[in-house]
PDB file of C-alpha atoms in Angstrom:
ATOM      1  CA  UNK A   1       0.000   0.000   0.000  1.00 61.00           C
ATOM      2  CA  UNK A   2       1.293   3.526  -0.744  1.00 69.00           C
ATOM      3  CA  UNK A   3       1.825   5.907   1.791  1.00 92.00           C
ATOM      4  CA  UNK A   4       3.824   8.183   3.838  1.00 95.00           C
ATOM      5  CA  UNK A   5       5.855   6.902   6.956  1.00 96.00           C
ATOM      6  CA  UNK A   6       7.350   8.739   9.983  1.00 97.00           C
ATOM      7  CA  UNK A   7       9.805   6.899  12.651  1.00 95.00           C
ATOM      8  CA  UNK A   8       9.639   6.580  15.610  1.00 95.00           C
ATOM      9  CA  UNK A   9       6.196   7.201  16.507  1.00 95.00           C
ATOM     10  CA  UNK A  10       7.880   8.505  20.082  1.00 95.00           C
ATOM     11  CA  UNK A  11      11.229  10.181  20.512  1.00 94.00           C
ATOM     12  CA  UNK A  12      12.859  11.405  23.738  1.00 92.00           C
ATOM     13  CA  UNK A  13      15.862  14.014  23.576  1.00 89.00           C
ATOM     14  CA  UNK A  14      18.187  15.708  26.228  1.00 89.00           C
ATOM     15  CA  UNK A  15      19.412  19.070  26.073  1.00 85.00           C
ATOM     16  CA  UNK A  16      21.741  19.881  23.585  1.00 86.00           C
ATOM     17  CA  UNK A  17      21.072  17.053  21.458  1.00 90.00           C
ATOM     18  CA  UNK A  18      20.265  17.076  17.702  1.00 94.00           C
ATOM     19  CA  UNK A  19      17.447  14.196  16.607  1.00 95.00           C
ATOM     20  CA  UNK A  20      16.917  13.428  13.254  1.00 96.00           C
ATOM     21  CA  UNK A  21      13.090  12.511  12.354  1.00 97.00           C
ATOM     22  CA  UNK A  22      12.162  10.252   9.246  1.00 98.00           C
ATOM     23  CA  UNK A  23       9.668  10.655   6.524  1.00 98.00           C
ATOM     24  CA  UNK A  24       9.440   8.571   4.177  1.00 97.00           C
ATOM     25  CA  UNK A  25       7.301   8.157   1.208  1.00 97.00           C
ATOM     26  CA  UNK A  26       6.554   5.737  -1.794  1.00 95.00           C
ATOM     27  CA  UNK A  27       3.333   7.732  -3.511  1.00 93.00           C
ATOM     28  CA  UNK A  28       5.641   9.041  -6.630  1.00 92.00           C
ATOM     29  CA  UNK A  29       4.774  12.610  -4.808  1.00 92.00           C
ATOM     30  CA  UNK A  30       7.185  15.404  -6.260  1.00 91.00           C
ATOM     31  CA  UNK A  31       6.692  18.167  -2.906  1.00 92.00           C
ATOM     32  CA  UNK A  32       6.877  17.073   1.061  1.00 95.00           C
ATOM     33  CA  UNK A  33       6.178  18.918   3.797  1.00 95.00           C
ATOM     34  CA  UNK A  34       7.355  19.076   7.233  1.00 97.00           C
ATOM     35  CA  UNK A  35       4.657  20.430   9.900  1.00 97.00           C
ATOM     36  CA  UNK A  36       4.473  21.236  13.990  1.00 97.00           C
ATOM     37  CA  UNK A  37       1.639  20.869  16.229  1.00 95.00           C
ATOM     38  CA  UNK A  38       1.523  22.239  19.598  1.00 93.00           C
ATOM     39  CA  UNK A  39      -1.383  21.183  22.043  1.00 83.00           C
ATOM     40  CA  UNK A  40      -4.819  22.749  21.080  1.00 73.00           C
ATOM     41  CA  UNK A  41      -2.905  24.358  17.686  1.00 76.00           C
ATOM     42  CA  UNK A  42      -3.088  23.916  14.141  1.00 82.00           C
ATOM     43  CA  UNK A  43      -0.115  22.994  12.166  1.00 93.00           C
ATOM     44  CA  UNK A  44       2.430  25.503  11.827  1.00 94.00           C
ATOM     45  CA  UNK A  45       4.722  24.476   8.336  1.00 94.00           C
ATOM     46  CA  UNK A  46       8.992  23.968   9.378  1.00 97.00           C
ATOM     47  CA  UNK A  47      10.270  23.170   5.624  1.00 97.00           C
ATOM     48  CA  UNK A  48       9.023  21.776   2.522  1.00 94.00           C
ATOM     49  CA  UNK A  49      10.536  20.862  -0.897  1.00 94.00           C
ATOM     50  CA  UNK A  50       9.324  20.826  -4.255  1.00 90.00           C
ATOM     51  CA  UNK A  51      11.823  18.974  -5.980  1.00 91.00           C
ATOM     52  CA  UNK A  52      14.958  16.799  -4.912  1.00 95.00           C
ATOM     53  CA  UNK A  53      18.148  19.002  -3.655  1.00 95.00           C
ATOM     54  CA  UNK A  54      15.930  21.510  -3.181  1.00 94.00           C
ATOM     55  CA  UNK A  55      13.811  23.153  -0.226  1.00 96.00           C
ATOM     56  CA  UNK A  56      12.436  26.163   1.635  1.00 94.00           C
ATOM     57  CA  UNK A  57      11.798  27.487   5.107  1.00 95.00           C
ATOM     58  CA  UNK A  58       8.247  27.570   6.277  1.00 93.00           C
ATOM     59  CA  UNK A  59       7.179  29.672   8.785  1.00 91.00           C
ATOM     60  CA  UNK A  60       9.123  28.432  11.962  1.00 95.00           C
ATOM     61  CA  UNK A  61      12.491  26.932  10.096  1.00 96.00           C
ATOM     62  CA  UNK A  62      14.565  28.406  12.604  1.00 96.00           C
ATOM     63  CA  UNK A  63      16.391  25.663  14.835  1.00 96.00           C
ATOM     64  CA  UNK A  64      15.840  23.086  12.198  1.00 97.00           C
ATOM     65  CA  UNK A  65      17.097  21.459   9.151  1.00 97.00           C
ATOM     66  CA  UNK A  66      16.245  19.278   6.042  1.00 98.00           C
ATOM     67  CA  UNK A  67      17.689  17.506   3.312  1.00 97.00           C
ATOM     68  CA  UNK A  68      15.969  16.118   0.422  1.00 97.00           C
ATOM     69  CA  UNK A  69      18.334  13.775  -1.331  1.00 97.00           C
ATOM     70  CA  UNK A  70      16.233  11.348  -2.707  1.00 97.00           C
ATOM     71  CA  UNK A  71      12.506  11.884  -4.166  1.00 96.00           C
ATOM     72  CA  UNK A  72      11.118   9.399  -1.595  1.00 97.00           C
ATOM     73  CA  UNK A  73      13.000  10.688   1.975  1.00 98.00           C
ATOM     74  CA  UNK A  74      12.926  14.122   3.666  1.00 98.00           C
ATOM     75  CA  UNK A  75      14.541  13.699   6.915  1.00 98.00           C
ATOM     76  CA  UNK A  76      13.856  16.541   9.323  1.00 98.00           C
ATOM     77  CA  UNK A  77      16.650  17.123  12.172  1.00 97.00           C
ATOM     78  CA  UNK A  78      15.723  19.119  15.310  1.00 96.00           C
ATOM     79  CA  UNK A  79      18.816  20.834  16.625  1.00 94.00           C
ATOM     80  CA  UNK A  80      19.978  22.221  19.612  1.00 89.00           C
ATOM     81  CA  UNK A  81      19.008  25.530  18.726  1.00 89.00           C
ATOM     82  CA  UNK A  82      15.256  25.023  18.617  1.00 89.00           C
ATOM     83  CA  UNK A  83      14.657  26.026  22.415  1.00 87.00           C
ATOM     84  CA  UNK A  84      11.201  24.465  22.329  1.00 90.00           C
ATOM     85  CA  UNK A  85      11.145  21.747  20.589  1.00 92.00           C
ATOM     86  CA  UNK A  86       8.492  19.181  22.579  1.00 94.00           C
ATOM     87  CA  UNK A  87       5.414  18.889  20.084  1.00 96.00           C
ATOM     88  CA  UNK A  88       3.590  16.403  17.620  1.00 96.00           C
ATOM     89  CA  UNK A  89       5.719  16.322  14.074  1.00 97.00           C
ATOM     90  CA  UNK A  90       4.160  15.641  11.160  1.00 97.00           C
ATOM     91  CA  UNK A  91       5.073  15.143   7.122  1.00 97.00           C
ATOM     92  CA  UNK A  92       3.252  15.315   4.195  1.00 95.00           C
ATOM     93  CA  UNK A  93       3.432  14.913   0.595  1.00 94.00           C
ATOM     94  CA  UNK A  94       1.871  16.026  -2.384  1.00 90.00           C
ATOM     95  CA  UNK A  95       1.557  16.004  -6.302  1.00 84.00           C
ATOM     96  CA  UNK A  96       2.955  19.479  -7.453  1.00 71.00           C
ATOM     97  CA  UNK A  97       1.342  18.913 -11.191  1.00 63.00           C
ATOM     98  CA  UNK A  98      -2.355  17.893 -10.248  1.00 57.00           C
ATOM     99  CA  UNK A  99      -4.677  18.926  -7.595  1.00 65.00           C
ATOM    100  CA  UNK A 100      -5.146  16.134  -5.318  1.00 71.00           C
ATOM    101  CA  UNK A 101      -4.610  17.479  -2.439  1.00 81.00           C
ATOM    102  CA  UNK A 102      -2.135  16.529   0.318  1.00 88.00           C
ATOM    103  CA  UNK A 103      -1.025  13.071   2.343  1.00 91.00           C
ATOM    104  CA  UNK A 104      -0.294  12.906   5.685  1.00 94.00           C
ATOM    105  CA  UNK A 105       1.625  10.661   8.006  1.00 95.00           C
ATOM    106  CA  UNK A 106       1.364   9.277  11.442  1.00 95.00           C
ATOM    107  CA  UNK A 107       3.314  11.620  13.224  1.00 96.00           C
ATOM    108  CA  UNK A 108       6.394  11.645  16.055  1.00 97.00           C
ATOM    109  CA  UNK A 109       6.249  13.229  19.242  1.00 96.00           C
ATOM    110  CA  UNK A 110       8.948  14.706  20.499  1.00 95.00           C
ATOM    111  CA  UNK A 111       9.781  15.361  23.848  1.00 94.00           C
ATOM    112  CA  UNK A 112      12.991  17.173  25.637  1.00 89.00           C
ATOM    113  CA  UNK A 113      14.115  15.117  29.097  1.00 85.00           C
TER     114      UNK A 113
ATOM    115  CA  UNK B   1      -0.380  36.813   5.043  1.00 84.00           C
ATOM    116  CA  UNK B   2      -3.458  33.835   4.699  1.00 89.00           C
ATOM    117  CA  UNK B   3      -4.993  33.315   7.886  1.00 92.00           C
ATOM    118  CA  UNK B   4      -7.774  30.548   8.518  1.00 95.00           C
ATOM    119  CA  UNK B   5     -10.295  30.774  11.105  1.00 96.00           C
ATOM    120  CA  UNK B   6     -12.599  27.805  12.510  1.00 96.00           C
ATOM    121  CA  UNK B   7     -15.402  28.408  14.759  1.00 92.00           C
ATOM    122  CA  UNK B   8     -16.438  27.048  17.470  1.00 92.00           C
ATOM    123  CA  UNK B   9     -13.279  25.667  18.812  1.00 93.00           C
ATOM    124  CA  UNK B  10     -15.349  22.999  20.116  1.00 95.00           C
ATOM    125  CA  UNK B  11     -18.764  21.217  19.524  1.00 95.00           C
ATOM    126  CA  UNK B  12     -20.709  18.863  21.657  1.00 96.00           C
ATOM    127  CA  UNK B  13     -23.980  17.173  20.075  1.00 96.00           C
ATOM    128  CA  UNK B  14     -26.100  14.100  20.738  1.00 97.00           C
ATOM    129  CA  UNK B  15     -26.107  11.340  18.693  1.00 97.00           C
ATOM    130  CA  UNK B  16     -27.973  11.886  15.826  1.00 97.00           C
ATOM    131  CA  UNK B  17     -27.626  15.596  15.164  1.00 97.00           C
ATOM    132  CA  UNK B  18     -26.336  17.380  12.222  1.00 97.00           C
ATOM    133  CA  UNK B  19     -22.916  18.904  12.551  1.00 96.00           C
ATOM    134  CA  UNK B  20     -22.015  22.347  10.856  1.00 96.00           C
ATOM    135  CA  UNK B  21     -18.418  23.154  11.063  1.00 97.00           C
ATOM    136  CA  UNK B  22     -17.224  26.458   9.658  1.00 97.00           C
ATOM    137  CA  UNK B  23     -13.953  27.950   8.623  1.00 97.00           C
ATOM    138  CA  UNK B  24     -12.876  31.104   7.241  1.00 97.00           C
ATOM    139  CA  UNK B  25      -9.962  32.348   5.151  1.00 96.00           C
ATOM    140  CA  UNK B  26      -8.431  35.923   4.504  1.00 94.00           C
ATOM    141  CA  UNK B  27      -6.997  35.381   1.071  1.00 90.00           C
ATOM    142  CA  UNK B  28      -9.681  34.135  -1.560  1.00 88.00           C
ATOM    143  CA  UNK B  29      -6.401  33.744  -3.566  1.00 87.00           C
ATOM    144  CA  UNK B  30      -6.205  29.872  -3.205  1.00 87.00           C
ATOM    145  CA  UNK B  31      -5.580  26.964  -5.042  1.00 85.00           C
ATOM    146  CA  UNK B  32      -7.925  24.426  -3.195  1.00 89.00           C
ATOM    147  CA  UNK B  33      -9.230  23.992   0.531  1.00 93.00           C
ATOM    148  CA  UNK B  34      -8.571  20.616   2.028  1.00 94.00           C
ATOM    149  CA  UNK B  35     -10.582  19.536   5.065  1.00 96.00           C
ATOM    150  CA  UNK B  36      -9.393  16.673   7.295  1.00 95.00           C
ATOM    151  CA  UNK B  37      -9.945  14.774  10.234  1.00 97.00           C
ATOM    152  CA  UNK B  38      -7.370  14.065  13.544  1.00 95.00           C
ATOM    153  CA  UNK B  39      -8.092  11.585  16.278  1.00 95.00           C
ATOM    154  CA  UNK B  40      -6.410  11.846  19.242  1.00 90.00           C
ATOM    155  CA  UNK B  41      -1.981  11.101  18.749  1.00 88.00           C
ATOM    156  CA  UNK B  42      -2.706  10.528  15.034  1.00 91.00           C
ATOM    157  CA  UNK B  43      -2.027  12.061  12.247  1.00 92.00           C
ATOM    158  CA  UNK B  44      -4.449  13.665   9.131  1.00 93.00           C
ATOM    159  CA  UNK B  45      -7.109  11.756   7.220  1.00 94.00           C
ATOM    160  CA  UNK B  46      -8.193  14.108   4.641  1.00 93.00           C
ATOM    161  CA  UNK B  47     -11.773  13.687   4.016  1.00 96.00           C
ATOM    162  CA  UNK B  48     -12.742  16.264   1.152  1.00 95.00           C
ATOM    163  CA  UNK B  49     -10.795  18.628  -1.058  1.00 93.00           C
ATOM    164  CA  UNK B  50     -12.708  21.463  -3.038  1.00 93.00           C
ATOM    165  CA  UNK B  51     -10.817  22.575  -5.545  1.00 89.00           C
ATOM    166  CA  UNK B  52     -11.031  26.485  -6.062  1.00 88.00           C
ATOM    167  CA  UNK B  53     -12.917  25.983  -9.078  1.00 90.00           C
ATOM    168  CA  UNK B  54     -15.667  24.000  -7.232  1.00 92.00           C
ATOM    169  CA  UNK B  55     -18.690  25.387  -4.946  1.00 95.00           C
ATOM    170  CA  UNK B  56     -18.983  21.989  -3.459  1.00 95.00           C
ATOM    171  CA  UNK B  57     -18.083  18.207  -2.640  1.00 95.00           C
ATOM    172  CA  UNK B  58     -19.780  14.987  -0.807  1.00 96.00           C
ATOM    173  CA  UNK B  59     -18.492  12.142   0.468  1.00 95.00           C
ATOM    174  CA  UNK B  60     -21.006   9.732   2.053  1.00 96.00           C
ATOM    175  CA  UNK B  61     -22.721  11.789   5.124  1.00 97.00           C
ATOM    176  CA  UNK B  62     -20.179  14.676   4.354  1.00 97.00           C
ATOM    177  CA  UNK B  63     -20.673  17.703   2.397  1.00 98.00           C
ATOM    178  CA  UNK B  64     -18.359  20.536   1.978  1.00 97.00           C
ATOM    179  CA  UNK B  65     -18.875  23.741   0.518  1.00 97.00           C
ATOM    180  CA  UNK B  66     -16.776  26.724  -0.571  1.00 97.00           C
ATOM    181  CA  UNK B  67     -17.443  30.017  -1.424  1.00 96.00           C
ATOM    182  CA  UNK B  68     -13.944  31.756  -2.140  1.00 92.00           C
ATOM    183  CA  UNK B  69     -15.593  35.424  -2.589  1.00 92.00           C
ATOM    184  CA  UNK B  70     -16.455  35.650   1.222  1.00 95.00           C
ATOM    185  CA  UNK B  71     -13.379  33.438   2.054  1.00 95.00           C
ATOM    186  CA  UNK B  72     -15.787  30.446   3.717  1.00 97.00           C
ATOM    187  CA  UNK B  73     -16.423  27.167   4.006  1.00 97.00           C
ATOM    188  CA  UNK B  74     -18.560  24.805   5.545  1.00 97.00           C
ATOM    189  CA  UNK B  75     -18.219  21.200   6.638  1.00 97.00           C
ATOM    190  CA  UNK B  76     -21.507  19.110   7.224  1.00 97.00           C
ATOM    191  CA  UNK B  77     -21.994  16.014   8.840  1.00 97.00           C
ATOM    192  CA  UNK B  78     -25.138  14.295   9.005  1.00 97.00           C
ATOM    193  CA  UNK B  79     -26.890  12.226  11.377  1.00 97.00           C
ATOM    194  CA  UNK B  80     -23.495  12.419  13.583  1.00 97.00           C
ATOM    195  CA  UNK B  81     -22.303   9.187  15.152  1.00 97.00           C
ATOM    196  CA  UNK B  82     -20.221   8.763  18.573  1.00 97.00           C
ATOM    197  CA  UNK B  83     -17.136   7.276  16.046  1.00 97.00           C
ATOM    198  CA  UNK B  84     -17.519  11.136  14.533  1.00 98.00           C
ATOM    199  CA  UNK B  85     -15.964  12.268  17.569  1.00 98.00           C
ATOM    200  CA  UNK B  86     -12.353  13.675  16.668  1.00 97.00           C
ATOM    201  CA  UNK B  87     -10.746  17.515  15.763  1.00 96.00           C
ATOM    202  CA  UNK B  88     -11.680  18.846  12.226  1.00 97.00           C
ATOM    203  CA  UNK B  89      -9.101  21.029  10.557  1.00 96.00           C
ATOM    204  CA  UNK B  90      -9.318  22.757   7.409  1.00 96.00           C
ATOM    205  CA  UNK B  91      -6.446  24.113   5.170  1.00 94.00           C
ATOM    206  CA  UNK B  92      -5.845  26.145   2.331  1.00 93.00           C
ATOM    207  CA  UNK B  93      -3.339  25.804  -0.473  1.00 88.00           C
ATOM    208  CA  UNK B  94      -2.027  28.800  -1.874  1.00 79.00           C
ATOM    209  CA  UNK B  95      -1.232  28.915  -5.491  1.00 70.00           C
ATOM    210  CA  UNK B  96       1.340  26.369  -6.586  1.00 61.00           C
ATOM    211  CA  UNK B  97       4.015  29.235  -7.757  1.00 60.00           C
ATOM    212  CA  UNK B  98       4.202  29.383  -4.051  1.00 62.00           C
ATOM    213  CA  UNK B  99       5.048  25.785  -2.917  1.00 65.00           C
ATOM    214  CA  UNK B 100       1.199  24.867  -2.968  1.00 71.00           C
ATOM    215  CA  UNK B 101       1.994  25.188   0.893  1.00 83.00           C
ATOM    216  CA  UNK B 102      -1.035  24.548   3.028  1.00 88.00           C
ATOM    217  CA  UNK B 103      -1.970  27.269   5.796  1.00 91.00           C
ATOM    218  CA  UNK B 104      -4.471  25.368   8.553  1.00 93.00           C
ATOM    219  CA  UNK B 105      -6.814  26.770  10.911  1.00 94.00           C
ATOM    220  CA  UNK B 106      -6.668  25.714  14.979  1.00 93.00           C
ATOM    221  CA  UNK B 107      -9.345  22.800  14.021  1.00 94.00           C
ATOM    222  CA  UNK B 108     -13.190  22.432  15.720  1.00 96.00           C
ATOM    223  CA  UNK B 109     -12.989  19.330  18.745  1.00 96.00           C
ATOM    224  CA  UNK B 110     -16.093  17.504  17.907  1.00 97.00           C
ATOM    225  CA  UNK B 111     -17.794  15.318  20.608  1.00 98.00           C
ATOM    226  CA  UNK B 112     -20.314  13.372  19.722  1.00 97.00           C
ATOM    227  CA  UNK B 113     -22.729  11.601  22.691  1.00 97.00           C
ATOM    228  CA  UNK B 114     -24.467   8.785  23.127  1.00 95.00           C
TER     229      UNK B 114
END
């Protein structure tokens, strides 16, 4: 079945560390999206990318990176510069050339120990 | 900037009842409004997309509607059922020049009762 996948499902981090979060996708999608959700929020969007070696900031990029090396991956890594980074992650995909609207995954929550 | 709106932040109904759940948008500059559906810990199901060509769409006991020149649209649910209970959130797409990047509203916490 096609679909988008995130791992883990639950991630724990200390202070200081970097964590890298996986998306993963096998829908043929050309754009993916990387969102946050804070408790009683919407989603606010981090990064997304269009087409491979290529992406943008959203609206909160700052203490996070991406890469998009391959049509089907779009790692996100949360780095020690994102001061508040406990909250629900999620990644999406989408068809940049027809409107179909967009895929979601399961989501990973992050918390700082 | 496109912001999106969704009133009430929450709903409670009895079983049975018809559920109206609005949202509103600054911008009517979009590309297509997307409304899905979030259980508790999970992650999006979309349920309906209107495209911004489109006044309307209907899926089973859902019907959405759009109308871009007042920057609104509606989400009905019939006859609601207790396995209705979940958030609603609605999203625009702005045009694809721009990333096709989907701006979301704080969602409507429907609870359905016995």
């Amino acid at each position: 079945d096609g679909g988008i996948t995130q791992s883990p499902k639950y991630l724990f981090r200390k202070e200081g560390q970097n964590v890298t979060l996986s998306c993963e996708q096998n829908l043929n999608h050309d754009a993916m999206y990387w969102y946050r959700q804070d408790p009683g929020q919407g989603l606010r969007l981090i990064y997304y990318s269009q087409i491979v070696n290529d992406f943008q900031k959203g609206d909160i990029a700052e203490g996070y990176s991406v890469s998009r090396e391959k049509k089907e991956s779009f790692p996100l890594t949360v780095t020690s510069a994102q001061k508040n980074p406990t909250a629900f992650y999620l990644c999406a995909s989408s068809i940049q050339s027809a409107n179909y609207g967009y895929t979601f995954g399961s989501g990973t929550r992050l918390t700082v120990v | 900037k496109q912001e999106v709106t969704q009133i009430p932040a929450a709903l409670s109904v009895p079983e049975g009842e018809n559920l109206v759940l609005n949202c509103s948008f600054t911008d009517s500059a979009i590309y297509n409004l997307q409304w899905f559906r979030q259980d508790p810990g999970k992650g999006l199901t979309s349920l309906l997309l209107i495209q911004s060509s489109q006044r309307e769409q209907t899926s089973g006991r859902l019907n959405a509607s759009l109308d871009k020149s007042s920057g609104r649209s509606t989400l009905y649910i019939a006859a609601s059922q207790p396995g209705d209970s979940a958030t609603y959130l609605c999203a625009v797409s702005g045009i694809k020049a721009a990333g096709n990047k989907l701006t979301f509203g704080g969602g409507t916490r429907v609870l359905v009762k016995p």
